[in-house]
Coordinates of C-alpha atoms and ligand atoms in Angstrom, one line a residue:
M163 CA 12.3 42.6 -24.7
L164 CA 10.8 44.6 -21.7
E165 CA 7.1 43.9 -22.5
A166 CA 5.2 40.4 -22.9
D167 CA 1.7 39.2 -22.9
F168 CA 2.4 37.3 -19.5
V169 CA 5.1 38.2 -17.0
I170 CA 5.4 35.6 -14.3
I171 CA 7.5 36.4 -11.0
G172 CA 9.5 33.4 -10.0
S173 CA 10.8 30.5 -12.1
G174 CA 10.1 27.8 -9.2
S175 CA 8.0 24.8 -9.4
A176 CA 4.7 26.6 -10.4
G177 CA 6.3 29.7 -12.4
S178 CA 8.4 27.3 -14.5
A179 CA 5.2 24.9 -15.2
M180 CA 3.4 28.1 -16.2
A181 CA 6.1 29.4 -18.5
Y182 CA 6.1 26.1 -20.3
R183 CA 2.2 25.8 -20.6
L184 CA 1.5 29.6 -21.4
S185 CA 4.2 29.4 -24.2
E186 CA 3.3 26.1 -25.6
D187 CA 1.0 27.1 -28.7
G188 CA 3.2 29.6 -29.6
K189 CA 0.6 32.3 -29.5
H190 CA 1.7 34.3 -26.6
S191 CA 4.9 35.9 -25.3
V192 CA 6.1 35.2 -21.8
I193 CA 8.7 36.8 -19.3
V194 CA 9.7 35.0 -16.4
I195 CA 11.6 37.2 -13.9
E196 CA 14.0 35.4 -11.5
F197 CA 16.3 36.7 -9.1
G198 CA 18.3 33.6 -8.6
G199 CA 20.9 32.4 -11.1
S200 CA 22.1 29.1 -12.7
D201 CA 21.6 25.7 -11.4
I202 CA 24.4 24.3 -13.2
G203 CA 27.0 22.1 -11.1
P204 CA 27.1 19.0 -9.1
L205 CA 26.0 20.8 -5.6
I206 CA 22.4 21.0 -7.3
Q207 CA 22.6 18.3 -10.1
M208 CA 23.8 15.5 -7.9
P209 CA 20.9 14.2 -5.8
S210 CA 23.0 12.9 -2.8
A211 CA 24.3 16.4 -2.4
L212 CA 20.9 17.7 -1.3
S213 CA 22.0 19.0 2.0
I214 CA 24.4 21.3 0.7
P215 CA 22.6 24.1 -1.4
L216 CA 19.8 24.8 1.2
N217 CA 22.7 26.0 3.3
M218 CA 24.1 28.3 0.7
S219 CA 23.3 31.9 0.3
L220 CA 24.0 31.6 -3.3
Y221 CA 20.9 29.4 -3.6
D222 CA 18.7 30.1 -0.8
W223 CA 17.0 33.1 0.2
G224 CA 18.1 32.8 3.9
F225 CA 14.8 33.3 5.6
A226 CA 14.2 32.3 9.3
S227 CA 11.3 32.2 11.7
E228 CA 11.0 34.4 14.4
P229 CA 11.9 32.9 17.8
E230 CA 9.0 30.2 18.2
P231 CA 7.1 30.5 21.4
H232 CA 6.2 27.0 21.7
L233 CA 9.6 25.6 20.8
G234 CA 11.5 27.4 23.8
G235 CA 12.2 30.3 21.6
R236 CA 14.1 28.4 18.8
V237 CA 14.6 30.4 15.4
L238 CA 14.0 27.8 12.7
A239 CA 15.6 27.9 9.1
T240 CA 13.1 28.6 6.4
P241 CA 14.9 27.8 3.3
R242 CA 13.6 29.0 0.0
G243 CA 15.2 28.2 -3.6
K244 CA 16.9 31.3 -5.1
V245 CA 17.9 30.0 -8.2
I246 CA 16.1 28.8 -11.4
G247 CA 13.8 25.9 -10.5
G248 CA 13.1 27.8 -7.0
S249 CA 12.7 25.5 -4.3
S250 CA 12.4 22.3 -6.6
S251 CA 16.3 22.8 -7.4
I252 CA 17.2 22.7 -3.5
N253 CA 14.5 20.2 -2.3
G254 CA 14.9 16.7 -1.4
M255 CA 13.4 15.3 -4.6
V256 CA 10.7 13.3 -2.9
Y257 CA 7.6 13.0 -4.8
V258 CA 4.3 13.0 -3.4
R259 CA 1.0 14.3 -4.9
G260 CA -0.9 14.5 -1.8
H261 CA -3.9 12.4 -0.6
A262 CA -7.2 12.6 -2.6
R263 CA -9.2 14.1 0.3
D264 CA -6.6 16.9 0.7
F265 CA -7.9 18.4 -2.4
D266 CA -11.5 17.5 -1.8
H267 CA -11.0 19.5 1.3
W268 CA -9.6 22.5 -0.6
A269 CA -12.8 22.5 -2.8
E270 CA -15.1 22.1 0.5
Q271 CA -13.2 25.3 1.6
G272 CA -14.1 27.2 -1.3
A273 CA -11.6 26.2 -4.1
A274 CA -14.2 25.0 -6.7
G275 CA -12.8 23.1 -9.2
W276 CA -9.7 22.1 -7.1
G277 CA -11.2 18.8 -5.8
F278 CA -9.4 15.5 -6.5
A279 CA -11.5 14.5 -9.5
D280 CA -10.2 17.9 -11.0
V281 CA -6.6 17.8 -10.2
L282 CA -6.0 14.2 -11.0
P283 CA -5.8 14.9 -14.8
Y284 CA -3.3 17.6 -14.2
F285 CA -1.0 15.2 -12.1
K286 CA -1.2 12.8 -15.0
R287 CA -0.4 15.7 -17.5
M288 CA 2.8 16.6 -15.8
E289 CA 4.1 13.2 -15.1
D290 CA 6.4 11.0 -16.9
S291 CA 6.2 8.1 -14.4
N292 CA 8.5 5.0 -14.2
G293 CA 6.7 2.6 -12.3
G294 CA 3.4 3.0 -10.3
E295 CA -0.2 1.8 -10.6
N296 CA -1.7 1.2 -14.0
G297 CA -4.2 3.8 -15.0
W298 CA -3.3 6.3 -12.1
R299 CA -0.1 7.8 -13.5
G300 CA 0.9 9.7 -16.2
H301 CA 3.3 9.1 -19.1
G302 CA 5.3 11.4 -21.4
G303 CA 4.6 14.5 -19.4
P304 CA 7.7 16.9 -18.6
L305 CA 8.3 15.8 -14.9
T306 CA 10.1 12.3 -14.8
V307 CA 9.1 10.4 -11.5
Q308 CA 11.3 7.3 -10.7
R309 CA 11.9 4.9 -7.7
G310 CA 15.2 4.3 -6.1
S311 CA 16.9 0.9 -6.2
R312 CA 16.3 0.0 -2.7
T313 CA 19.6 -2.1 -2.6
N314 CA 20.2 -1.5 0.9
P315 CA 18.2 -4.3 2.8
L316 CA 16.9 -1.6 5.7
Y317 CA 14.6 -0.2 3.0
G318 CA 12.9 -3.6 2.8
A319 CA 13.0 -4.0 6.5
F320 CA 11.3 -0.7 7.1
V321 CA 8.3 -1.9 4.8
E322 CA 8.1 -5.4 6.3
A323 CA 8.3 -4.1 9.8
G324 CA 5.3 -1.7 8.9
R325 CA 3.4 -4.8 7.6
Q326 CA 4.4 -6.8 10.8
A327 CA 2.8 -4.3 12.8
G328 CA -0.6 -4.6 10.9
F329 CA -0.3 -1.5 8.7
E330 CA -1.1 -1.5 5.1
V331 CA 1.4 -2.1 2.4
T332 CA 1.2 0.1 -0.8
D333 CA 3.2 -0.2 -4.0
D334 CA 2.1 3.1 -5.2
Y335 CA 1.3 5.8 -2.6
N336 CA 0.9 8.3 -5.6
G337 CA -1.9 5.8 -7.0
A338 CA -5.4 4.8 -5.7
K339 CA -3.9 4.0 -2.3
Q340 CA -1.8 6.5 -0.4
E341 CA -2.1 4.5 3.0
G342 CA 0.5 2.1 4.0
F343 CA 4.3 1.3 3.8
G344 CA 6.1 1.1 0.4
P345 CA 8.7 2.7 -2.0
M346 CA 9.3 6.2 -2.2
E347 CA 9.4 8.3 -5.4
Q348 CA 11.9 10.7 -6.5
T349 CA 12.2 13.6 -9.3
I350 CA 15.5 12.1 -10.5
R351 CA 16.3 11.5 -14.2
G352 CA 19.2 9.8 -15.7
G353 CA 20.9 10.2 -12.1
R354 CA 20.5 13.9 -11.8
R355 CA 18.0 16.1 -10.0
W356 CA 14.8 16.7 -12.3
S357 CA 13.8 20.1 -11.0
A358 CA 11.1 22.3 -12.5
A359 CA 13.9 24.1 -14.3
S360 CA 15.0 21.0 -16.0
A361 CA 11.6 19.6 -16.7
Y362 CA 9.8 22.9 -17.7
L363 CA 11.8 26.2 -17.8
R364 CA 14.7 25.1 -20.0
P365 CA 12.4 23.3 -22.5
A366 CA 10.3 26.6 -22.4
L367 CA 13.4 28.8 -22.9
R368 CA 14.1 27.0 -26.1
R369 CA 10.9 28.7 -27.6
K370 CA 11.3 31.9 -29.3
N371 CA 8.5 33.3 -27.3
V372 CA 9.7 32.9 -23.7
S373 CA 12.6 34.8 -22.1
L374 CA 14.1 34.9 -18.8
I375 CA 15.0 38.1 -16.9
K376 CA 17.4 38.1 -14.1
G377 CA 16.1 40.6 -11.6
F378 CA 14.5 41.3 -8.1
A379 CA 10.7 41.9 -8.4
R380 CA 9.9 44.7 -6.1
R381 CA 6.2 45.3 -6.7
V382 CA 3.6 44.8 -9.2
I383 CA 2.5 48.1 -10.8
I384 CA -1.0 48.6 -10.4
E385 CA -3.1 51.5 -12.2
N386 CA -6.9 51.9 -11.9
Q387 CA -7.2 48.4 -10.2
R388 CA -5.3 46.8 -13.0
A389 CA -2.0 45.2 -13.0
I390 CA 0.2 46.6 -15.9
G391 CA 3.5 45.4 -15.1
V392 CA 6.4 44.7 -12.5
E393 CA 9.0 47.0 -11.2
I394 CA 12.2 45.2 -10.9
E395 CA 15.8 45.9 -10.0
A396 CA 18.3 44.5 -12.3
R397 CA 21.9 45.4 -12.6
K398 CA 21.3 47.9 -9.9
R399 CA 18.6 49.8 -12.2
I400 CA 14.9 50.0 -11.5
Q401 CA 13.0 49.2 -14.5
V402 CA 9.4 48.2 -15.4
I403 CA 8.6 44.8 -17.3
K404 CA 5.1 45.5 -18.8
A405 CA 2.4 42.8 -18.9
R406 CA 0.2 43.1 -22.0
R407 CA -2.4 40.8 -20.7
E408 CA -1.4 39.5 -17.2
V409 CA 0.9 39.4 -14.3
I410 CA 1.6 36.0 -12.4
V411 CA 3.1 36.0 -8.9
A412 CA 4.8 32.8 -8.3
A413 CA 7.4 33.9 -5.8
S414 CA 6.8 31.2 -3.1
S415 CA 4.5 31.3 0.1
I416 CA 7.1 33.7 1.6
N417 CA 7.9 36.0 -1.2
S418 CA 4.3 35.9 -3.1
P419 CA 2.5 37.7 0.2
K420 CA 5.4 39.9 0.6
I421 CA 5.3 41.2 -3.1
L422 CA 1.6 41.5 -2.9
M423 CA 1.7 43.6 0.5
L424 CA 4.4 45.8 -1.5
S425 CA 2.1 46.3 -4.0
G426 CA -0.8 47.6 -2.0
I427 CA -2.5 44.1 -1.7
G428 CA -3.1 43.1 2.1
P429 CA -4.4 43.9 5.4
A430 CA -5.0 47.8 5.1
E431 CA -4.0 48.6 8.6
H432 CA -0.7 46.6 8.4
L433 CA 0.1 48.1 4.9
R434 CA -0.9 51.6 6.2
E435 CA 1.5 51.1 9.0
H436 CA 4.3 50.7 6.4
G437 CA 3.1 54.0 4.5
I438 CA 2.1 51.6 1.6
Q439 CA -0.8 52.9 -0.4
V440 CA -3.9 50.4 -0.2
V441 CA -5.0 48.9 -3.5
A442 CA -7.2 46.3 -2.3
D443 CA -8.0 45.6 1.4
R444 CA -7.3 41.8 1.4
P445 CA -6.8 40.6 5.2
G446 CA -6.0 37.1 4.0
V447 CA -2.7 38.0 2.4
G448 CA 0.2 36.6 4.8
R449 CA -2.3 34.8 7.0
N450 CA -3.0 30.9 7.2
L451 CA 0.6 30.3 7.1
Q452 CA 1.5 26.5 7.8
D453 CA 3.8 23.8 7.6
H454 CA 5.0 20.5 8.3
M455 CA 7.2 19.6 11.1
E456 CA 9.1 16.5 11.7
L457 CA 11.6 14.5 14.1
Y458 CA 14.4 12.5 13.1
I459 CA 14.0 9.2 15.2
Q460 CA 17.5 7.3 15.1
Q461 CA 18.5 3.9 15.8
E462 CA 21.9 2.2 15.8
S463 CA 22.5 -0.3 13.2
T464 CA 24.4 -3.5 14.5
Q465 CA 25.7 -4.2 10.9
P466 CA 27.9 -2.0 9.1
I467 CA 25.6 -1.4 6.1
T468 CA 24.4 2.0 6.6
L469 CA 25.3 5.2 4.7
N470 CA 27.3 6.4 8.0
S471 CA 30.3 4.6 6.5
V472 CA 30.4 6.8 3.3
L473 CA 30.1 10.3 5.2
N474 CA 34.0 10.6 5.3
P475 CA 35.6 13.0 2.9
F476 CA 37.3 10.1 0.9
S477 CA 34.2 8.0 0.3
K478 CA 32.5 11.5 -0.6
A479 CA 35.1 12.0 -3.2
M480 CA 34.7 8.6 -4.7
I481 CA 30.8 8.9 -4.8
G482 CA 31.3 12.2 -6.3
A483 CA 33.8 10.9 -9.3
Q484 CA 31.5 8.1 -10.1
W485 CA 28.6 10.6 -10.4
L486 CA 30.5 12.9 -12.4
F487 CA 31.7 10.2 -15.0
F488 CA 28.6 7.9 -15.0
K489 CA 25.7 9.4 -13.0
S490 CA 25.4 6.4 -11.1
G491 CA 26.3 4.9 -7.6
L492 CA 25.2 6.6 -4.2
G493 CA 25.5 10.1 -5.8
A494 CA 22.6 9.4 -8.1
T495 CA 19.9 9.1 -5.1
N496 CA 18.5 11.2 -2.5
H497 CA 18.4 8.0 -0.4
F498 CA 14.7 8.5 0.3
E499 CA 13.7 5.2 -1.0
A500 CA 11.1 3.9 1.5
A501 CA 8.1 5.8 2.8
A502 CA 4.7 5.2 4.9
F503 CA 1.5 7.1 5.3
V504 CA -0.5 5.9 8.2
R505 CA -3.3 7.1 10.3
S506 CA -2.6 8.1 13.7
R507 CA -6.1 6.6 15.3
A508 CA -9.3 5.0 14.5
G509 CA -11.8 7.6 13.3
V510 CA -9.3 9.5 11.1
D511 CA -10.5 8.6 7.7
Y512 CA -7.0 9.1 5.7
P513 CA -3.5 9.2 6.8
D514 CA -2.1 12.0 8.8
I515 CA 1.3 10.9 9.6
Q516 CA 4.3 10.5 6.9
Y517 CA 7.5 8.7 7.3
H518 CA 10.7 9.1 5.1
F519 CA 13.3 6.2 6.0
I520 CA 16.8 6.4 5.3
P521 CA 19.6 3.9 6.0
A522 CA 21.7 6.7 7.8
A523 CA 21.7 8.6 10.9
V524 CA 22.1 12.2 10.2
R525 CA 20.2 15.4 10.2
Y526 CA 18.5 16.6 7.0
D527 CA 20.6 19.6 6.7
G528 CA 23.7 17.5 7.1
K529 CA 24.9 19.4 10.1
A530 CA 25.1 16.4 12.5
A531 CA 25.6 12.8 11.7
A532 CA 25.6 10.1 14.4
K533 CA 28.9 8.5 15.4
A534 CA 27.8 4.8 14.9
H535 CA 26.0 3.2 12.0
G536 CA 22.4 4.1 12.1
F537 CA 19.0 4.4 10.4
Q538 CA 16.5 7.0 10.8
A539 CA 12.7 7.7 10.1
H540 CA 11.6 11.3 9.4
V541 CA 8.2 11.3 11.1
G542 CA 5.6 14.1 11.6
P543 CA 2.0 14.7 11.6
M544 CA 0.5 16.2 8.2
R545 CA -2.6 18.3 9.5
S546 CA -1.3 20.3 12.1
K547 CA -3.9 23.0 13.2
S548 CA -1.4 25.5 14.1
R549 CA -1.3 28.7 11.7
G550 CA 1.2 31.5 11.4
S551 CA 1.7 34.6 9.3
V552 CA 4.1 36.5 6.9
T553 CA 4.1 40.1 7.4
L554 CA 6.4 43.1 6.4
S555 CA 9.2 44.3 8.4
S556 CA 9.6 47.5 6.5
P557 CA 8.3 49.1 3.3
D558 CA 11.9 48.3 1.7
P559 CA 11.4 45.4 -1.0
K560 CA 15.0 44.3 0.1
S561 CA 14.0 43.5 3.7
K562 CA 13.3 40.0 4.8
P563 CA 9.8 39.7 5.9
V564 CA 8.6 38.6 9.4
I565 CA 7.7 35.0 9.5
R566 CA 5.8 33.8 12.7
F567 CA 4.9 29.8 12.2
N568 CA 3.5 29.4 15.7
Y569 CA 4.7 26.0 15.4
M570 CA 3.0 23.6 18.0
S571 CA 0.6 26.2 19.1
H572 CA -2.2 23.9 19.1
P573 CA -2.7 21.3 21.8
D574 CA -3.2 18.5 19.4
D575 CA 0.3 19.1 17.9
W576 CA 1.7 17.6 21.1
T577 CA -0.5 14.5 21.1
E578 CA 0.1 13.7 17.6
F579 CA 4.0 14.1 18.0
R580 CA 4.2 12.1 21.0
H581 CA 2.0 9.3 19.1
C582 CA 4.7 9.7 16.2
I583 CA 7.7 8.9 18.3
R584 CA 6.0 5.9 20.2
L585 CA 4.6 4.4 16.8
T586 CA 8.2 4.8 15.3
R587 CA 9.5 2.9 18.5
E588 CA 6.9 0.3 17.7
I589 CA 7.8 0.0 13.9
F590 CA 11.4 -0.2 14.7
G591 CA 10.8 -2.9 17.5
Q592 CA 9.3 -5.3 14.8
S593 CA 11.2 -8.5 14.1
A594 CA 12.1 -7.5 10.5
F595 CA 14.6 -5.1 12.3
D596 CA 16.0 -7.9 14.5
P597 CA 19.0 -8.5 12.6
Y598 CA 20.0 -4.6 12.5
R599 CA 18.7 -3.0 15.6
G600 CA 21.1 -1.5 18.1
K601 CA 20.3 0.9 20.8
E602 CA 18.0 4.0 20.1
I603 CA 20.2 7.0 19.3
S604 CA 17.5 9.7 19.4
P605 CA 15.3 10.6 21.4
G606 CA 17.1 7.7 23.4
S607 CA 15.3 5.1 25.5
H608 CA 15.2 7.1 28.6
V609 CA 12.8 9.3 26.9
Q610 CA 9.5 7.8 27.8
S611 CA 7.1 10.0 29.8
D612 CA 4.9 12.6 28.1
D613 CA 7.0 15.4 29.6
D614 CA 10.2 13.9 28.5
L615 CA 8.8 13.4 25.0
D616 CA 7.5 16.9 25.1
A617 CA 10.9 18.3 25.9
F618 CA 12.4 16.5 23.2
I619 CA 9.8 17.5 20.8
R620 CA 10.5 21.1 21.9
D621 CA 14.0 20.9 21.4
H622 CA 14.3 19.0 18.2
A623 CA 11.3 19.4 16.0
E624 CA 12.4 20.7 12.6
S625 CA 10.4 22.2 9.6
A626 CA 10.0 19.8 6.9
Y627 CA 10.2 22.8 4.7
H628 CA 6.7 22.7 3.3
P629 CA 5.4 26.4 4.3
C630 CA 2.4 27.3 2.3
G631 CA -1.3 28.9 2.2
T632 CA -0.4 32.6 2.8
C633 CA -2.5 33.8 -0.4
R634 CA -5.3 31.2 0.1
I635 CA -7.7 30.4 -2.8
G636 CA -11.2 30.6 -2.1
R637 CA -14.7 31.9 -2.7
A638 CA -14.5 35.7 -3.8
D639 CA -16.9 36.7 -1.1
D640 CA -14.8 35.0 1.5
P641 CA -12.8 38.2 3.3
M642 CA -9.8 35.7 3.9
S643 CA -9.6 34.4 0.4
V644 CA -6.8 36.1 -1.6
V645 CA -7.3 34.5 -5.0
D646 CA -10.5 33.3 -6.5
P647 CA -10.6 29.6 -7.9
E648 CA -9.2 30.8 -11.2
C649 CA -6.1 32.1 -9.2
C650 CA -7.3 35.8 -9.9
V651 CA -6.4 38.2 -7.2
I652 CA -9.6 39.4 -5.7
G653 CA -10.2 43.1 -6.3
V654 CA -7.5 43.6 -8.9
E655 CA -7.8 43.0 -12.7
G656 CA -4.9 41.4 -14.6
L657 CA -3.2 39.7 -11.5
R658 CA -2.9 36.2 -10.4
V659 CA -0.9 34.3 -7.9
A660 CA -0.2 30.6 -8.5
D661 CA 2.3 28.7 -6.3
S662 CA 2.1 27.0 -3.0
S663 CA 0.9 30.2 -1.2
I664 CA -2.7 29.4 -2.7
F665 CA -3.1 26.3 -1.0
P666 CA -6.0 26.3 1.4
R667 CA -4.3 23.8 3.6
V668 CA -1.2 21.9 3.5
T669 CA -1.2 18.6 1.6
N670 CA -0.5 15.2 2.9
G671 CA 3.2 15.0 1.7
N672 CA 6.0 17.1 0.1
L673 CA 4.7 20.0 -1.8
N674 CA 6.9 20.2 -5.1
A675 CA 4.0 17.9 -6.8
P676 CA 1.1 20.0 -5.9
S677 CA 2.9 23.3 -6.6
I678 CA 3.7 22.1 -10.1
M679 CA 0.0 20.8 -10.4
T680 CA -0.9 24.4 -9.2
G681 CA 1.1 25.9 -12.2
E682 CA -0.2 23.5 -14.7
K683 CA -3.8 23.9 -13.8
A684 CA -3.4 27.8 -13.4
A685 CA -2.0 27.8 -17.0
D686 CA -5.2 26.7 -18.5
H687 CA -7.4 29.1 -16.3
I688 CA -5.0 31.9 -17.6
L689 CA -5.4 30.9 -21.3
G690 CA -9.2 30.6 -20.9
R691 CA -9.1 27.0 -21.7
T692 CA -11.8 24.5 -20.4
P693 CA -10.0 22.6 -17.6
L694 CA -9.2 18.9 -18.3
A695 CA -12.1 16.6 -17.7
P696 CA -12.7 15.6 -14.2
S697 CA -11.5 11.9 -13.4
N698 CA -14.0 9.6 -12.0
Q699 CA -11.3 7.4 -10.2
E700 CA -12.0 6.7 -6.8
P701 CA -9.2 6.4 -4.0
W702 CA -8.8 3.5 -1.7
V703 CA -10.0 4.2 1.7
N704 CA -9.3 1.8 4.3
P705 CA -12.4 -0.2 5.3
R706 CA -11.4 -0.2 8.9
W707 CA -10.8 3.4 9.4
Q708 CA -13.7 3.7 11.8
V709 CA -12.4 1.1 14.1
S710 CA -8.6 0.9 13.9
D711 CA -5.5 2.8 13.1
R712 CA -4.3 0.2 10.9
Ligands
FAD233 C1 15.1 22.4 1.4 C2 14.1 22.0 0.9 C3 13.5 20.7 1.0 C4 12.3 20.4 0.2 N1 12.1 19.1 0.0 C5 11.0 18.6 -0.6 C6 11.1 17.4 -1.2 O1 11.7 16.6 -1.0 N2 10.0 17.0 -2.1 C7 8.7 18.0 -2.3 O2 7.9 17.7 -2.9 N3 9.0 19.1 -1.8 C8 10.1 19.6 -0.9 N4 10.1 21.0 -0.5 C9 9.2 21.9 -1.0 C10 8.9 22.2 -2.4 O3 10.3 22.1 -3.1 C11 8.1 23.5 -2.2 O4 7.1 23.8 -1.7 C12 8.0 24.0 -3.7 O5 9.0 24.1 -4.6 C13 7.4 25.4 -3.8 O6 7.1 25.9 -5.2 P1 6.7 27.4 -5.3 O7 6.5 27.4 -6.8 O8 5.6 27.7 -4.4 O9 7.8 28.3 -5.0 P2 9.5 28.2 -5.3 O10 9.8 26.9 -6.0 O11 10.3 28.5 -4.2 O12 9.8 29.4 -6.4 C14 9.6 30.8 -6.2 C15 10.6 31.5 -7.3 O13 10.4 32.7 -7.2 C16 11.7 33.5 -7.1 N5 11.5 34.6 -6.4 C17 10.9 35.0 -5.3 N6 10.9 36.3 -5.1 C18 11.2 36.8 -6.0 C19 11.4 38.5 -6.5 N7 11.1 39.3 -5.5 N8 11.9 38.4 -7.6 C20 12.6 37.7 -8.6 N9 12.2 36.3 -8.4 C21 11.9 35.9 -7.1 C22 12.5 32.6 -6.2 O14 13.9 32.7 -6.3 C23 12.0 31.1 -6.6 O15 12.9 30.8 -7.9 C24 11.5 21.4 -0.1 C25 11.7 22.7 0.1 C26 13.0 22.9 0.6 C27 13.3 24.5 0.6

């Protein structure tokens, strides 16, 4: 079948959710085009193996930033999933909806109908939540969300330390109250990664009206300003997949703007430089690129209770065997089981710093572990004002795009990151950590002055892998908008973009949940359904926000 009502490019977080919802009533046919292959096997399915697939060219597109001028010319890896489930199949499985104010800000920026009241019903529809605040969470939806067992005492010490430092505690940061220290949530079910492929794509493919085509989408074919299909390369042949109703691009914040530009939609001058005929001059395509950055703050543990003792090949084999046979044990968690969302200073009305805590001292990508027992916080500011871009390097669809984040290009980034380091030291310095605290591994207690902290940040800040914003949603009369609030590409008929590229601004947390929510909500727009009724639930706001950071 090379023709369907709806043709979706990309089976990632948003694409899979759309495949599921668009085919649900059986009235429409759906083709999903995906370049990546199978997600079967322990490297993707076993949660604790999370640092492996992001380093593998089989599962990752292998993108990298340009040398970053504010980070001493460092080139940062920009992993994106190239496998069914997309980035949800190689991500860290942390589940965060985002703060209510993030979505209100989207609406204020022109994304009418995407305020918190509008998106909350979609978060509920998608979830099958285990634990969490009554009345705020979804049950029976495709996406299973759970909490870790938190058996390691260091998780409790982290939350208690936050409380001792005077911060809020929250039992459900995905409920009314994001602010505070508490348990972290995971997209894991029965000990296995619960990606968008498991939650949405596989169930959708069981329906007769959905099919998956393995191929590389080269461009959208547009005739008389209307998208009529997608040109793909599959088994070394160029073919066309026709869309009777619509083409929906859900190829990620890096590949979606690239595909639009190759199809003639983007900044006219840039397209002409590459000899591409301009279909719609949309200067916002590829702009507004943003991300979260984070640092790993590591402390030695005086007690041999951390995961550093199981990073050797023998322990890993034992953990792997237990997982293979029973889907339990240390292989069945991502180890992110405690978290915090806090405000950096008085006057900030909702959290702008996120913490992930793990009872191990190891880089996220698994490339370096501390020699001693240790624990660490991943910490970073949530609302950097730095912006970058995705542009074409060539008109050849196979060429990688040029990715320039301009990380740390705004002076506030430096103030915020210095504060993150000092705040983490304050948390780790609380009495809850007295039984465990050894010396600081990283940055190291000698790193104290602003200049020294800046040097550490320049050398060590890493992407948290949340690029977004490159096909921004907004008002149709805003020249920098790429899609309107129903996700329609402005200036072209029959074409939408719905994935993390449409976010006007990065949300407060990890991006899988808002990307899936985007797919869920876009599906209703595509089908012309009345959106779910807005919620009247009010999020918690710290009554002391004007006078205190805690
Ligand atoms: C290493 C890593 C760790 C992360 N950790 C977390 C975490 O713990 N929690 C969290 O919430 N978020 C995390 N994220 C972020 C989150 O997973 C992503 O933001 C989210 O999955 C993006 O969804 P998307 O639908 O925009 O794109 P994707 O899920 O990336 O989907 C895009 C899909 O399109 C396909 N595609 C692209 N171009 C083409 C083409 N030309 N032809 C055919 N197919 C194509 C891709 O192969 C992919 O399957 C992480 C991301 C990474 C990479």
